[in-house]
Amino acid sequence: MIKLLSAGTQVELSQEAATDLTTPPIIEWDDISCALTGISTETTEREQIETTSLCEVYSKTYIDGLKDQDTASSDAFFNPKSVEGKSLSDAAASNDTYALRVTFVDGSTWESLARV
C-alpha cells in the first residue's frame, strides 16, 4: 500500500544521533513537520549484469546484481531560530545519523535512519 503525505502528517527527527532503530528505543523527538515543504523517495531496481562469455553463440546471459539503497530527500523552508530550524541545523552540523519518523494521518508510522 502506498502512503501519501498530506496535511496532518507528522515528521519527527530524533534529538540524539542514532545507529539502530531498535535498540535503545528513541524516546526524545523534535517535530519538524512545519519546516518541511515536501518529501520525495527514490527506489531502484536490481541492475542486470551481462555474463555472456566470448564462446556463447546463441544469446546473451545476465544475472541480477545487488539492489542499491533507496533514498529519500526533503525540501524545507524554516527560520533558523525556530525550534525546527535549530533541530535541523544542529543535526546537519553534527554530520551524524539520526532517526526519522513519519506518522501518517491513519496513525501508521515509518521510521528510517537519516543524515541531515
Short mmCIF file of C-alpha atoms in Angstrom, two decimals:
data_model
loop_
_atom_site.label_atom_id
_atom_site.label_comp_id
_atom_site.label_asym_id
_atom_site.label_seq_id
_atom_site.Cartn_x
_atom_site.Cartn_y
_atom_site.Cartn_z
CA MET A 1 0.00 0.00 0.00
CA ILE A 2 1.32 3.44 -0.90
CA LYS A 3 1.16 6.06 1.83
CA LEU A 4 0.63 9.66 0.81
CA LEU A 5 1.93 12.64 2.72
CA SER A 6 -0.83 15.10 3.37
CA ALA A 7 -1.90 17.75 5.84
CA GLY A 8 -1.78 16.17 9.29
CA THR A 9 1.27 14.00 8.55
CA GLN A 10 3.83 14.40 11.34
CA VAL A 11 7.58 14.20 10.66
CA GLU A 12 9.96 13.91 13.59
CA LEU A 13 13.74 13.82 13.97
CA SER A 14 15.44 12.16 16.94
CA GLN A 15 17.16 14.56 19.32
CA GLU A 16 20.17 12.25 19.63
CA ALA A 17 22.27 10.54 16.97
CA ALA A 18 21.10 7.01 16.18
CA THR A 19 22.77 3.95 14.68
CA ASP A 20 19.92 1.47 15.08
CA LEU A 21 16.15 1.89 15.11
CA THR A 22 15.51 -0.91 17.60
CA THR A 23 17.95 -0.53 20.50
CA PRO A 24 17.91 1.52 22.59
CA PRO A 25 14.44 2.90 21.94
CA ILE A 26 14.48 6.53 20.88
CA ILE A 27 12.23 8.50 23.19
CA GLU A 28 13.00 12.16 22.51
CA TRP A 29 11.83 13.52 19.16
CA ASP A 30 11.69 17.01 17.60
CA ASP A 31 8.66 17.70 15.42
CA ILE A 32 9.98 19.14 12.14
CA SER A 33 6.67 18.91 10.24
CA CYS A 34 6.22 22.66 9.94
CA ALA A 35 9.70 23.13 8.45
CA LEU A 36 9.19 20.68 5.58
CA THR A 37 7.66 21.63 2.27
CA GLY A 38 7.91 18.18 0.72
CA ILE A 39 9.43 14.71 0.88
CA SER A 40 10.30 12.53 -2.10
CA THR A 41 11.58 8.99 -2.34
CA GLU A 42 13.56 7.16 -4.98
CA THR A 43 13.61 3.41 -5.30
CA THR A 44 15.96 1.46 -7.51
CA GLU A 45 15.75 -1.81 -9.36
CA ARG A 46 18.39 -4.51 -9.43
CA GLU A 47 20.86 -3.90 -12.23
CA GLN A 48 21.31 -6.69 -14.76
CA ILE A 49 24.93 -7.71 -15.21
CA GLU A 50 25.88 -9.26 -18.52
CA THR A 51 27.59 -12.64 -18.08
CA THR A 52 27.82 -13.69 -21.71
CA SER A 53 31.13 -15.41 -22.39
CA LEU A 54 33.07 -14.96 -25.60
CA CYS A 55 32.23 -18.52 -26.68
CA GLU A 56 28.45 -18.01 -26.37
CA VAL A 57 26.80 -18.42 -29.78
CA TYR A 58 23.04 -18.14 -29.20
CA SER A 59 22.12 -15.40 -26.78
CA LYS A 60 23.32 -13.06 -24.14
CA THR A 61 23.06 -14.13 -20.50
CA TYR A 62 22.53 -11.95 -17.45
CA ILE A 63 22.36 -12.17 -13.67
CA ASP A 64 20.67 -9.75 -11.30
CA GLY A 65 23.07 -7.56 -9.35
CA LEU A 66 22.62 -6.10 -5.89
CA LYS A 67 19.93 -3.53 -5.29
CA ASP A 68 21.11 -0.01 -4.43
CA GLN A 69 19.85 1.57 -1.24
CA ASP A 70 16.65 3.51 -1.68
CA THR A 71 16.84 7.20 -0.86
CA ALA A 72 14.50 9.84 0.45
CA SER A 73 15.00 13.56 0.34
CA SER A 74 13.09 16.51 1.67
CA ASP A 75 12.73 20.19 0.99
CA ALA A 76 12.48 22.60 3.87
CA PHE A 77 11.86 26.28 4.44
CA PHE A 78 12.29 27.42 8.03
CA ASN A 79 13.51 30.14 10.34
CA PRO A 80 16.94 29.05 11.64
CA LYS A 81 15.98 30.39 15.08
CA SER A 82 12.80 28.31 15.31
CA VAL A 83 12.66 25.00 17.19
CA GLU A 84 12.57 23.11 13.89
CA GLY A 85 15.40 25.21 12.49
CA LYS A 86 17.65 24.58 15.48
CA SER A 87 16.94 20.84 15.36
CA LEU A 88 17.74 20.61 11.65
CA SER A 89 20.78 22.92 11.87
CA ASP A 90 22.26 21.03 14.83
CA ALA A 91 21.74 17.68 13.11
CA ALA A 92 23.34 18.93 9.89
CA ALA A 93 26.32 20.44 11.74
CA SER A 94 26.99 17.21 13.65
CA ASN A 95 27.23 15.07 10.47
CA ASP A 96 25.77 12.17 12.50
CA THR A 97 22.97 9.81 11.56
CA TYR A 98 19.57 10.42 13.17
CA ALA A 99 16.28 8.57 13.30
CA LEU A 100 13.44 9.98 11.21
CA ARG A 101 9.84 9.04 11.97
CA VAL A 102 6.82 9.80 9.81
CA THR A 103 3.34 9.37 11.30
CA PHE A 104 0.65 9.28 8.64
CA VAL A 105 -2.88 10.57 9.13
CA ASP A 106 -4.17 7.00 9.52
CA GLY A 107 -1.86 6.55 12.54
CA SER A 108 0.66 4.21 10.89
CA THR A 109 4.34 5.08 11.12
CA TRP A 110 7.50 4.70 9.05
CA GLU A 111 10.99 5.05 10.52
CA SER A 112 14.40 5.26 8.92
CA LEU A 113 17.93 6.37 9.67
CA ALA A 114 18.79 9.70 8.05
CA ARG A 115 21.56 12.21 7.53
CA VAL A 116 20.57 15.86 7.60
#
